[in-house]
Short mmCIF file of C-alpha atoms and ligand atoms in Angstrom, two decimals:
data_model
loop_
_atom_site.label_atom_id
_atom_site.label_comp_id
_atom_site.label_asym_id
_atom_site.label_seq_id
_atom_site.Cartn_x
_atom_site.Cartn_y
_atom_site.Cartn_z
CA UNK A 1 113.05 226.48 -12.35
CA UNK A 2 111.86 223.14 -10.94
CA UNK A 3 113.13 222.72 -7.45
CA UNK A 4 110.60 220.00 -6.17
CA UNK A 5 109.84 216.78 -7.62
CA UNK A 6 107.18 213.68 -7.10
CA UNK A 7 108.58 213.68 -2.76
CA UNK A 8 109.26 217.22 -2.61
CA UNK A 9 112.77 218.82 -2.76
CA UNK A 10 115.35 216.50 -2.91
CA UNK A 11 119.37 216.71 -4.00
CA UNK A 12 122.95 215.91 -3.13
CA UNK A 13 123.99 218.25 -0.38
CA UNK A 14 125.67 221.58 -0.87
CA UNK A 15 125.51 221.07 -4.62
CA UNK A 16 121.82 220.48 -5.38
CA UNK A 17 120.34 221.49 -1.97
CA UNK A 18 122.00 224.11 -0.08
CA UNK A 19 121.57 225.95 2.98
CA UNK A 20 120.56 229.18 1.21
CA UNK A 21 117.94 226.88 -0.62
CA UNK A 22 116.44 225.57 2.51
CA UNK A 23 115.77 229.16 3.96
CA UNK A 24 114.53 230.25 0.71
CA UNK A 25 112.33 227.65 1.06
CA UNK A 26 111.02 228.35 4.09
CA UNK A 27 110.12 231.89 3.73
CA UNK A 28 108.58 231.09 0.36
CA UNK A 29 106.35 228.44 2.49
CA UNK A 30 105.75 230.84 5.39
CA UNK A 31 104.53 233.40 2.37
CA UNK A 32 102.72 230.92 0.38
CA UNK A 33 101.29 229.01 3.39
CA UNK A 34 100.39 232.57 6.16
CA UNK A 35 101.16 229.97 8.49
CA UNK A 36 100.94 230.93 12.23
CA UNK A 37 102.87 227.22 13.39
CA UNK A 38 105.21 224.79 11.43
CA UNK A 39 106.54 221.53 12.40
CA UNK A 40 109.68 220.43 11.74
CA UNK A 41 111.38 216.98 11.97
CA UNK A 42 114.57 215.20 10.58
CA UNK A 43 116.02 212.16 9.65
CA UNK A 44 119.37 210.88 11.09
CA UNK A 45 121.14 212.36 8.12
CA UNK A 46 124.58 214.35 9.10
CA UNK A 47 122.82 217.45 7.15
CA UNK A 48 119.64 217.43 8.82
CA UNK A 49 120.34 220.02 11.35
CA UNK A 50 121.90 222.19 8.78
CA UNK A 51 119.23 222.66 6.57
CA UNK A 52 116.80 222.12 9.60
CA UNK A 53 118.47 225.35 11.16
CA UNK A 54 118.44 227.31 7.21
CA UNK A 55 114.47 226.39 6.96
CA UNK A 56 113.23 227.51 10.15
CA UNK A 57 115.35 230.69 10.06
CA UNK A 58 113.34 231.44 6.40
CA UNK A 59 109.97 230.42 8.13
CA UNK A 60 110.85 232.61 10.78
CA UNK A 61 111.35 235.64 9.03
CA UNK A 62 108.64 234.79 7.01
CA UNK A 63 106.58 235.06 10.58
CA UNK A 64 105.85 231.40 11.16
CA UNK A 65 106.74 230.22 14.43
CA UNK A 66 108.36 226.54 14.51
CA UNK A 67 108.16 223.82 17.24
CA UNK A 68 111.50 221.52 16.51
CA UNK A 69 110.39 217.59 17.31
CA UNK A 70 113.81 216.51 16.40
CA UNK A 71 114.10 213.14 14.58
CA UNK A 72 111.23 211.55 14.20
CA UNK A 73 109.81 208.94 11.18
CA UNK A 74 108.00 211.10 8.05
CA UNK A 75 104.97 209.64 8.91
CA UNK A 76 105.04 210.44 12.51
CA UNK A 77 105.17 214.14 11.16
CA UNK A 78 102.61 213.97 9.16
CA UNK A 79 100.32 212.74 11.89
CA UNK A 80 101.17 215.44 14.20
CA UNK A 81 100.62 217.72 11.94
CA UNK A 82 97.47 216.70 11.87
CA UNK A 83 96.57 215.66 14.97
CA UNK A 84 98.97 219.20 16.79
CA UNK A 85 96.47 221.36 14.66
CA UNK A 86 99.77 223.06 12.41
CA UNK A 87 99.04 224.71 9.63
CA UNK A 88 101.93 223.47 7.85
CA UNK A 89 104.63 220.22 8.58
CA UNK A 90 108.42 220.23 7.18
CA UNK A 91 109.96 217.05 7.11
CA UNK A 92 113.95 216.86 6.07
CA UNK A 93 114.62 213.63 4.61
CA UNK A 94 115.97 212.01 1.58
CA UNK A 95 113.90 208.88 2.62
CA UNK A 96 116.13 205.47 0.99
CA UNK A 97 118.98 207.54 -1.05
CA UNK A 98 122.09 207.53 0.22
CA UNK A 99 123.57 209.84 2.67
CA UNK A 100 124.94 212.17 0.69
CA UNK A 101 121.26 213.64 -0.05
CA UNK A 102 118.80 215.03 1.72
CA UNK A 103 115.54 216.69 1.22
CA UNK A 104 112.65 218.89 2.38
CA UNK A 105 109.06 217.18 2.28
CA UNK A 106 105.91 219.44 2.78
CA UNK A 107 102.79 218.78 4.46
CA UNK A 108 99.55 220.63 4.90
CA UNK A 109 97.35 220.62 8.07
CA UNK A 110 95.44 217.72 7.04
CA UNK A 111 98.82 215.60 6.82
CA UNK A 112 98.69 215.27 3.10
CA UNK A 113 101.71 215.85 1.38
CA UNK A 114 102.13 219.18 -0.95
CA UNK A 115 100.72 218.52 -4.56
CA UNK A 116 102.34 219.95 -7.84
CA UNK A 117 100.15 222.83 -7.43
CA UNK A 118 101.61 223.49 -3.98
CA UNK A 119 104.44 223.15 -4.71
CA UNK A 120 104.43 225.33 -8.01
CA UNK A 121 103.04 227.88 -5.73
CA UNK A 122 106.07 227.66 -3.68
CA UNK A 123 108.59 227.18 -6.05
CA UNK A 124 107.36 230.57 -8.19
CA UNK A 125 107.64 232.84 -4.89
CA UNK A 126 111.81 231.28 -5.12
CA UNK A 127 111.99 231.92 -9.07
CA UNK A 128 110.75 235.50 -8.98
CA UNK A 129 112.50 235.80 -5.01
CA UNK A 130 109.40 237.43 -4.24
CA UNK A 131 110.00 236.88 -0.38
CA UNK A 132 108.02 238.91 1.92
CA UNK A 133 110.40 239.34 5.13
CA UNK A 134 108.45 240.37 8.22
CA UNK A 135 109.18 243.52 10.25
CA UNK A 136 111.30 242.55 13.15
CA UNK A 137 108.34 242.43 15.60
CA UNK A 138 106.55 239.79 13.72
CA UNK A 139 109.38 237.17 13.65
CA UNK A 140 108.71 233.56 14.39
CA UNK A 141 109.43 232.03 17.51
CA UNK A 142 111.06 228.98 18.17
CA UNK A 143 110.69 226.30 20.94
CA UNK A 144 111.42 222.46 21.03
CA UNK A 145 108.86 219.77 21.35
CA UNK A 146 108.47 216.19 22.32
CA UNK A 147 105.43 214.85 20.87
CA UNK A 148 106.50 210.82 20.35
CA UNK A 149 103.71 209.97 23.03
CA UNK A 150 100.80 211.46 20.88
CA UNK A 151 101.56 208.96 18.21
CA UNK A 152 102.44 206.00 20.38
CA UNK A 153 99.09 206.14 22.34
CA UNK A 154 96.86 206.65 18.97
CA UNK A 155 98.75 203.60 17.80
CA UNK A 156 97.79 201.99 21.11
CA UNK A 157 94.16 202.94 21.31
CA UNK A 158 93.60 201.08 17.70
CA UNK A 159 95.73 198.44 17.49
CA UNK A 160 95.85 194.84 19.70
CA UNK A 161 98.32 191.96 19.06
CA UNK A 162 96.87 188.55 20.87
CA UNK A 163 99.95 186.86 20.29
CA UNK A 164 103.17 187.22 21.61
CA UNK A 165 105.32 187.78 18.15
CA UNK A 166 109.09 187.58 18.48
CA UNK A 167 110.43 189.92 15.49
CA UNK A 168 113.86 191.63 14.81
CA UNK A 169 113.38 195.35 14.18
CA UNK A 170 115.82 196.23 11.61
CA UNK A 171 115.57 200.62 11.38
CA UNK A 172 118.75 200.59 9.83
CA UNK A 173 119.86 203.36 11.56
CA UNK A 174 117.38 205.81 10.12
CA UNK A 175 114.14 207.53 11.25
CA UNK A 176 112.59 204.85 13.12
CA UNK A 177 115.42 203.38 15.28
CA UNK A 178 113.46 204.47 18.86
CA UNK A 179 109.98 204.37 17.91
CA UNK A 180 109.77 201.02 15.81
CA UNK A 181 111.12 199.01 18.54
CA UNK A 182 109.14 200.69 21.07
CA UNK A 183 105.77 200.69 19.85
CA UNK A 184 106.44 196.97 18.77
CA UNK A 185 107.45 195.98 22.61
CA UNK A 186 104.56 198.61 23.73
CA UNK A 187 101.84 195.58 21.41
CA UNK A 188 103.44 192.72 23.42
CA UNK A 189 106.18 191.58 21.00
CA UNK A 190 109.19 190.25 22.47
CA UNK A 191 111.60 192.82 19.81
CA UNK A 192 115.19 192.19 18.94
CA UNK A 193 116.40 195.18 17.34
CA UNK A 194 119.39 195.72 14.91
CA UNK A 195 120.99 198.92 13.63
CA UNK A 196 119.16 200.66 16.01
CA UNK A 197 121.28 203.64 16.56
CA UNK A 198 120.34 207.21 15.07
CA UNK A 199 123.46 207.06 12.30
CA UNK A 200 122.71 209.28 9.19
CA UNK A 201 125.89 207.91 7.79
CA UNK A 202 123.83 204.54 7.47
CA UNK A 203 127.16 202.21 8.30
CA UNK A 204 124.80 198.90 8.66
CA UNK A 205 123.33 198.68 5.60
CA UNK A 206 121.76 200.42 2.53
CA UNK A 207 118.49 203.02 3.65
CA UNK A 208 116.37 201.19 1.35
CA UNK A 209 115.03 198.24 2.46
CA UNK A 210 115.00 195.37 -0.48
CA UNK A 211 116.08 192.06 -0.81
CA UNK A 212 119.96 192.94 -1.10
CA UNK A 213 120.28 195.11 1.68
CA UNK A 214 118.53 192.98 4.12
CA UNK A 215 120.56 189.72 3.99
CA UNK A 216 122.38 190.22 7.68
CA UNK A 217 118.50 190.74 9.04
CA UNK A 218 117.33 187.67 6.91
CA UNK A 219 120.41 185.36 8.55
CA UNK A 220 119.71 187.16 11.93
CA UNK A 221 115.92 185.72 11.57
CA UNK A 222 117.32 182.31 10.68
CA UNK A 223 119.94 182.12 13.43
CA UNK A 224 117.69 183.47 16.09
CA UNK A 225 114.89 181.28 14.87
CA UNK A 226 112.11 184.51 15.43
CA UNK A 227 109.14 185.05 13.37
CA UNK A 228 109.52 187.62 11.40
CA UNK A 229 112.08 190.66 10.79
CA UNK A 230 110.73 193.84 10.40
CA UNK A 231 112.74 196.81 8.67
CA UNK A 232 112.52 200.31 7.46
CA UNK A 233 113.50 202.82 4.92
CA UNK A 234 115.33 205.64 5.68
CA UNK A 235 112.50 207.87 7.01
CA UNK A 236 110.09 205.22 7.98
CA UNK A 237 107.82 205.45 5.28
CA UNK A 238 108.27 202.20 3.94
CA UNK A 239 108.13 198.88 5.49
CA UNK A 240 109.90 195.59 4.37
CA UNK A 241 109.75 192.12 5.54
CA UNK A 242 111.18 188.88 6.46
CA UNK A 243 109.63 185.70 6.79
CA UNK A 244 110.24 182.92 9.62
CA UNK A 245 112.78 181.23 7.22
CA UNK A 246 114.90 184.18 6.40
CA UNK A 247 113.10 184.61 3.10
CA UNK A 248 112.81 188.66 1.88
CA UNK A 249 109.06 188.78 1.08
CA UNK A 250 108.35 189.89 -2.12
CA UNK A 251 106.77 193.38 -2.18
CA UNK A 252 104.20 192.84 -4.80
CA UNK A 253 102.85 189.86 -3.20
CA UNK A 254 102.47 190.93 0.45
CA UNK A 255 101.25 194.30 -1.17
CA UNK A 256 98.22 192.33 -3.03
CA UNK A 257 98.22 189.85 0.18
CA UNK A 258 97.04 192.83 2.46
CA UNK A 259 94.75 194.26 0.28
CA UNK A 260 93.01 191.05 0.17
CA UNK A 261 92.90 190.66 3.92
CA UNK A 262 91.68 194.01 4.27
CA UNK A 263 88.82 193.54 2.05
CA UNK A 264 87.97 190.15 3.27
CA UNK A 265 87.14 192.07 6.56
CA UNK A 266 84.87 194.43 5.16
CA UNK A 267 83.28 192.38 2.09
CA UNK A 268 83.80 195.13 -0.46
CA UNK A 269 85.64 198.45 -0.87
CA UNK A 270 88.43 200.07 -2.72
CA UNK A 271 92.23 199.33 -3.11
CA UNK A 272 94.09 202.03 -4.81
CA UNK A 273 98.08 201.58 -6.43
CA UNK A 274 99.99 202.81 -9.42
CA UNK A 275 100.14 201.73 -13.09
CA UNK A 276 103.39 199.84 -12.33
CA UNK A 277 101.84 196.94 -9.67
CA UNK A 278 101.82 193.28 -10.34
CA UNK A 279 98.38 192.12 -11.85
CA UNK A 280 98.26 190.06 -8.55
CA UNK A 281 96.46 192.33 -6.47
CA UNK A 282 93.53 192.60 -8.79
CA UNK A 283 93.86 188.74 -8.91
CA UNK A 284 93.19 188.90 -4.77
CA UNK A 285 91.42 191.68 -4.29
CA UNK A 286 88.47 191.27 -6.87
CA UNK A 287 87.20 187.85 -5.87
CA UNK A 288 86.79 188.84 -2.71
CA UNK A 289 84.15 191.58 -3.65
CA UNK A 290 86.79 194.55 -3.97
CA UNK A 291 88.41 196.89 -6.69
CA UNK A 292 91.54 198.35 -7.70
CA UNK A 293 91.94 201.70 -8.75
CA UNK A 294 95.58 202.50 -10.51
CA UNK A 295 96.82 205.98 -10.28
CA UNK A 296 100.25 207.61 -11.37
CA UNK A 297 103.47 206.39 -10.09
CA UNK A 298 104.37 207.88 -6.40
CA UNK A 299 102.55 207.72 -2.78
CA UNK A 300 101.32 211.35 -3.29
CA UNK A 301 99.45 210.21 -6.15
CA UNK A 302 97.85 207.32 -4.09
CA UNK A 303 96.90 209.53 -1.48
CA UNK A 304 94.94 211.67 -3.14
CA UNK A 305 92.84 209.47 -4.86
CA UNK A 306 92.20 207.22 -1.57
CA UNK A 307 90.82 210.53 -0.86
CA UNK A 308 88.62 210.28 -3.08
CA UNK A 309 87.62 207.02 -3.52
CA UNK A 310 87.06 206.32 -0.10
CA UNK A 311 89.58 203.90 -0.88
CA UNK A 312 90.27 201.11 2.26
CA UNK A 313 93.90 201.13 1.71
CA UNK A 314 96.31 201.55 -0.53
CA UNK A 315 100.26 201.29 -1.46
CA UNK A 316 102.96 201.20 -3.52
CA UNK A 317 105.22 197.53 -4.27
CA UNK A 318 108.03 199.97 -2.27
CA UNK A 319 106.56 199.00 0.82
CA UNK A 320 105.06 202.54 1.07
CA UNK A 321 101.61 201.36 2.36
CA UNK A 322 98.54 204.12 3.23
CA UNK A 323 96.29 203.35 6.29
CA UNK A 324 93.58 206.09 6.12
CA UNK A 325 92.00 204.79 9.27
CA UNK A 326 95.08 206.40 10.49
CA UNK A 327 96.24 209.09 8.07
CA UNK A 328 97.23 209.63 4.74
CA UNK A 329 100.99 209.32 4.74
CA UNK A 330 102.40 206.06 4.00
CA UNK A 331 103.58 204.56 6.85
CA UNK A 332 106.11 201.82 7.48
CA UNK A 333 105.80 201.12 11.51
CA UNK A 334 102.20 201.11 11.28
CA UNK A 335 102.54 198.81 8.26
CA UNK A 336 104.14 196.32 10.13
CA UNK A 337 102.03 196.36 13.24
CA UNK A 338 98.83 196.26 11.04
CA UNK A 339 100.60 192.94 8.79
CA UNK A 340 101.39 191.21 12.34
CA UNK A 341 97.17 191.97 13.26
CA UNK A 342 96.26 190.50 9.49
CA UNK A 343 98.30 187.37 10.05
CA UNK A 344 96.63 186.57 13.62
CA UNK A 345 93.47 187.55 11.56
CA UNK A 346 94.11 185.02 9.02
CA UNK A 347 96.02 182.71 11.29
CA UNK A 348 98.92 182.27 9.33
CA UNK A 349 102.52 183.38 8.87
CA UNK A 350 104.34 185.76 6.60
CA UNK A 351 104.96 182.90 4.34
CA UNK A 352 101.75 181.07 4.08
CA UNK A 353 99.90 184.57 3.77
CA UNK A 354 102.34 185.51 0.64
CA UNK A 355 102.00 181.72 -0.65
CA UNK A 356 98.44 182.44 -1.83
CA UNK A 357 99.28 185.21 -3.99
CA UNK A 358 99.81 184.20 -7.51
CA UNK A 359 103.86 185.19 -8.70
CA UNK A 360 104.16 186.40 -12.91
CA UNK A 361 107.09 187.24 -14.46
CA UNK A 362 108.04 191.25 -15.21
CA UNK A 363 110.41 191.81 -17.57
CA UNK A 364 111.68 195.73 -18.07
CA UNK A 365 113.69 197.23 -20.78
CA UNK A 366 115.30 200.72 -21.39
CA UNK A 367 115.66 202.52 -24.48
CA UNK A 368 117.62 205.53 -24.89
CA UNK A 369 115.94 209.05 -25.77
CA UNK A 370 116.51 212.02 -25.36
CA UNK A 371 115.08 214.01 -22.56
CA UNK A 372 113.01 216.35 -24.51
CA UNK A 373 111.11 213.85 -27.00
CA UNK A 374 110.10 211.47 -23.85
CA UNK A 375 106.81 212.56 -23.67
CA UNK A 376 106.32 212.20 -27.50
CA UNK A 377 107.97 209.09 -27.83
CA UNK A 378 105.86 207.70 -25.02
CA UNK A 379 102.78 208.95 -26.71
CA UNK A 380 103.70 207.69 -29.91
CA UNK A 381 104.54 204.33 -28.39
CA UNK A 382 101.47 203.77 -27.06
CA UNK A 383 99.57 204.14 -30.30
CA UNK A 384 101.67 201.61 -31.99
CA UNK A 385 101.69 199.50 -29.32
CA UNK A 386 97.68 199.78 -29.84
CA UNK A 387 98.03 198.40 -33.25
CA UNK A 388 101.21 196.12 -32.46
CA UNK A 389 98.52 194.72 -29.99
CA UNK A 390 94.98 195.28 -31.41
CA UNK A 391 93.30 192.43 -29.42
CA UNK A 392 94.05 194.58 -25.99
CA UNK A 393 91.57 194.33 -23.33
CA UNK A 394 91.92 198.18 -21.76
CA UNK A 395 93.96 201.28 -22.08
CA UNK A 396 95.02 203.75 -19.69
CA UNK A 397 97.22 207.13 -20.16
CA UNK A 398 96.99 208.02 -16.36
CA UNK A 399 100.80 207.37 -16.45
CA UNK A 400 102.77 206.73 -19.42
CA UNK A 401 100.66 204.26 -21.72
CA UNK A 402 99.45 200.70 -20.10
CA UNK A 403 97.74 198.17 -22.12
CA UNK A 404 96.01 195.39 -20.49
CA UNK A 405 96.57 192.23 -22.64
CA UNK A 406 94.99 188.87 -22.74
CA UNK A 407 98.01 187.22 -21.24
CA UNK A 408 99.63 190.27 -19.10
CA UNK A 409 100.00 194.04 -19.81
CA UNK A 410 102.78 196.57 -20.90
CA UNK A 411 103.61 199.71 -19.75
CA UNK A 412 105.83 202.58 -21.50
CA UNK A 413 107.17 205.57 -19.23
CA UNK A 414 109.54 207.93 -19.33
CA UNK A 415 112.19 207.68 -16.82
CA UNK A 416 112.06 210.48 -14.19
CA UNK A 417 115.72 211.44 -14.44
CA UNK A 418 117.32 209.70 -16.94
CA UNK A 419 117.20 210.07 -21.05
CA UNK A 420 115.11 206.76 -20.89
CA UNK A 421 111.78 205.68 -21.72
CA UNK A 422 111.16 202.37 -19.86
CA UNK A 423 108.83 199.63 -21.11
CA UNK A 424 107.39 197.19 -18.53
CA UNK A 425 105.52 193.89 -19.10
CA UNK A 426 104.32 191.23 -17.05
CA UNK A 427 103.05 187.54 -18.06
CA UNK A 428 100.33 185.11 -17.45
CA UNK A 429 103.59 182.90 -17.96
CA UNK A 430 107.52 183.65 -18.61
CA UNK A 431 106.80 182.76 -22.13
CA UNK A 432 104.03 185.31 -22.47
CA UNK A 433 105.58 187.75 -20.71
CA UNK A 434 109.04 187.36 -23.30
CA UNK A 435 106.76 187.43 -26.42
CA UNK A 436 104.96 190.42 -25.64
CA UNK A 437 108.53 192.44 -24.24
CA UNK A 438 109.42 190.96 -27.72
CA UNK A 439 106.63 192.75 -29.86
CA UNK A 440 106.86 195.86 -27.89
CA UNK A 441 110.94 196.22 -28.38
CA UNK A 442 110.19 195.48 -31.45
CA UNK A 443 107.76 198.36 -32.34
CA UNK A 444 109.76 200.55 -29.67
CA UNK A 445 112.67 199.99 -31.68
CA UNK A 446 111.51 200.95 -35.34
CA UNK A 447 110.13 203.76 -33.58
CA UNK A 448 112.90 205.68 -31.78
CA UNK A 449 115.31 204.87 -34.92
CA UNK A 450 117.96 207.36 -34.96
CA UNK A 451 115.87 210.59 -34.20
CA UNK A 452 115.29 210.19 -30.99
CA UNK A 453 118.81 209.41 -29.08
MG1 LIG B 1 110.46 206.90 2.35
#
């Protein structure tokens, strides 16, 4: 049985993820962690309270007492779990997925998301139904608390903005609905908020912030003539940006620009990102004295590697940025505030800072492949690529198979959910990207034939 994925448990409410399962996750987590106290928060989804109640029943039946924090962004729950020295934290969210989804993400006492090993241990208890339920005298207690202040104070203490930025904040009716406008205001910004009512039906836009879902924000930025638009995903661990001309800011480019700023400030240091991120990050970070380390896709892997390498900054080009001076959970509000600070430091606006980052063409293609053969196909494709692109400069098998070439790179990875193997190519030029993909696709077709689909 596979309950937990790379971001905890996630699925369609009442089919993949039921209240019964949430209760079992609660008691199994209480048993595995032996936690005395847990913090529980949720995003704005309609199913949030149902799952929260079930999860808490399970936790308390396993002997863990619970503090209900209400609706909060995921990073704030992670931050408070560490700050309040709670033994474990639970976030009920499906992040950027639509309303019909929900999920449960678990954090340990240092604010890091549960890794595969811990998740497997919880899963095993559920699989074997080996729940240990407490004697009636030892069930956990239940309380309600509002701890937003601690997070607000931490940000106010660490971050100063000198300019009076006029920004439009778009929480998309998600978990940042109150904290994002409040924090920006407290830091001296002139804030116009849109979609800032908590509503897990996400009536205004998709909870996944991207160029498509933020067209209204972009229009508002243009019409009101403000400095920037700041948007967050459903649970607030991702941020996306609109520049003052009303253009969506490319995720790869702004990640590289901010990483370059961090390295320039320190003169050296490590930046962590995943195998899928554009090579523009190396082009920006290396000449400034920094080093880029790449990991498997997924913010849990990035956090773990950042801890290991004492990295200064890390992130993925979906807007999930990790700032280790605060904590190791991607944090959308913090990212937007720190980005404004970086713009002040560089004396540039968003469009200007991003214009310094080269943009390389990316081509993606998918190839049908039966689920049970995906891993084998990726391995064979990797070997085939090594001979097709025999003058490759570097090879990595951290996640799939990634070859660095003279004029770009290519990556072959199994899809996590679909019967597909995906090839991604980035080239110095469109021509180079096309040529690499052509050669790659040819050998994929040769390899996969009829046996794999
Ligand atoms: Mg998220």
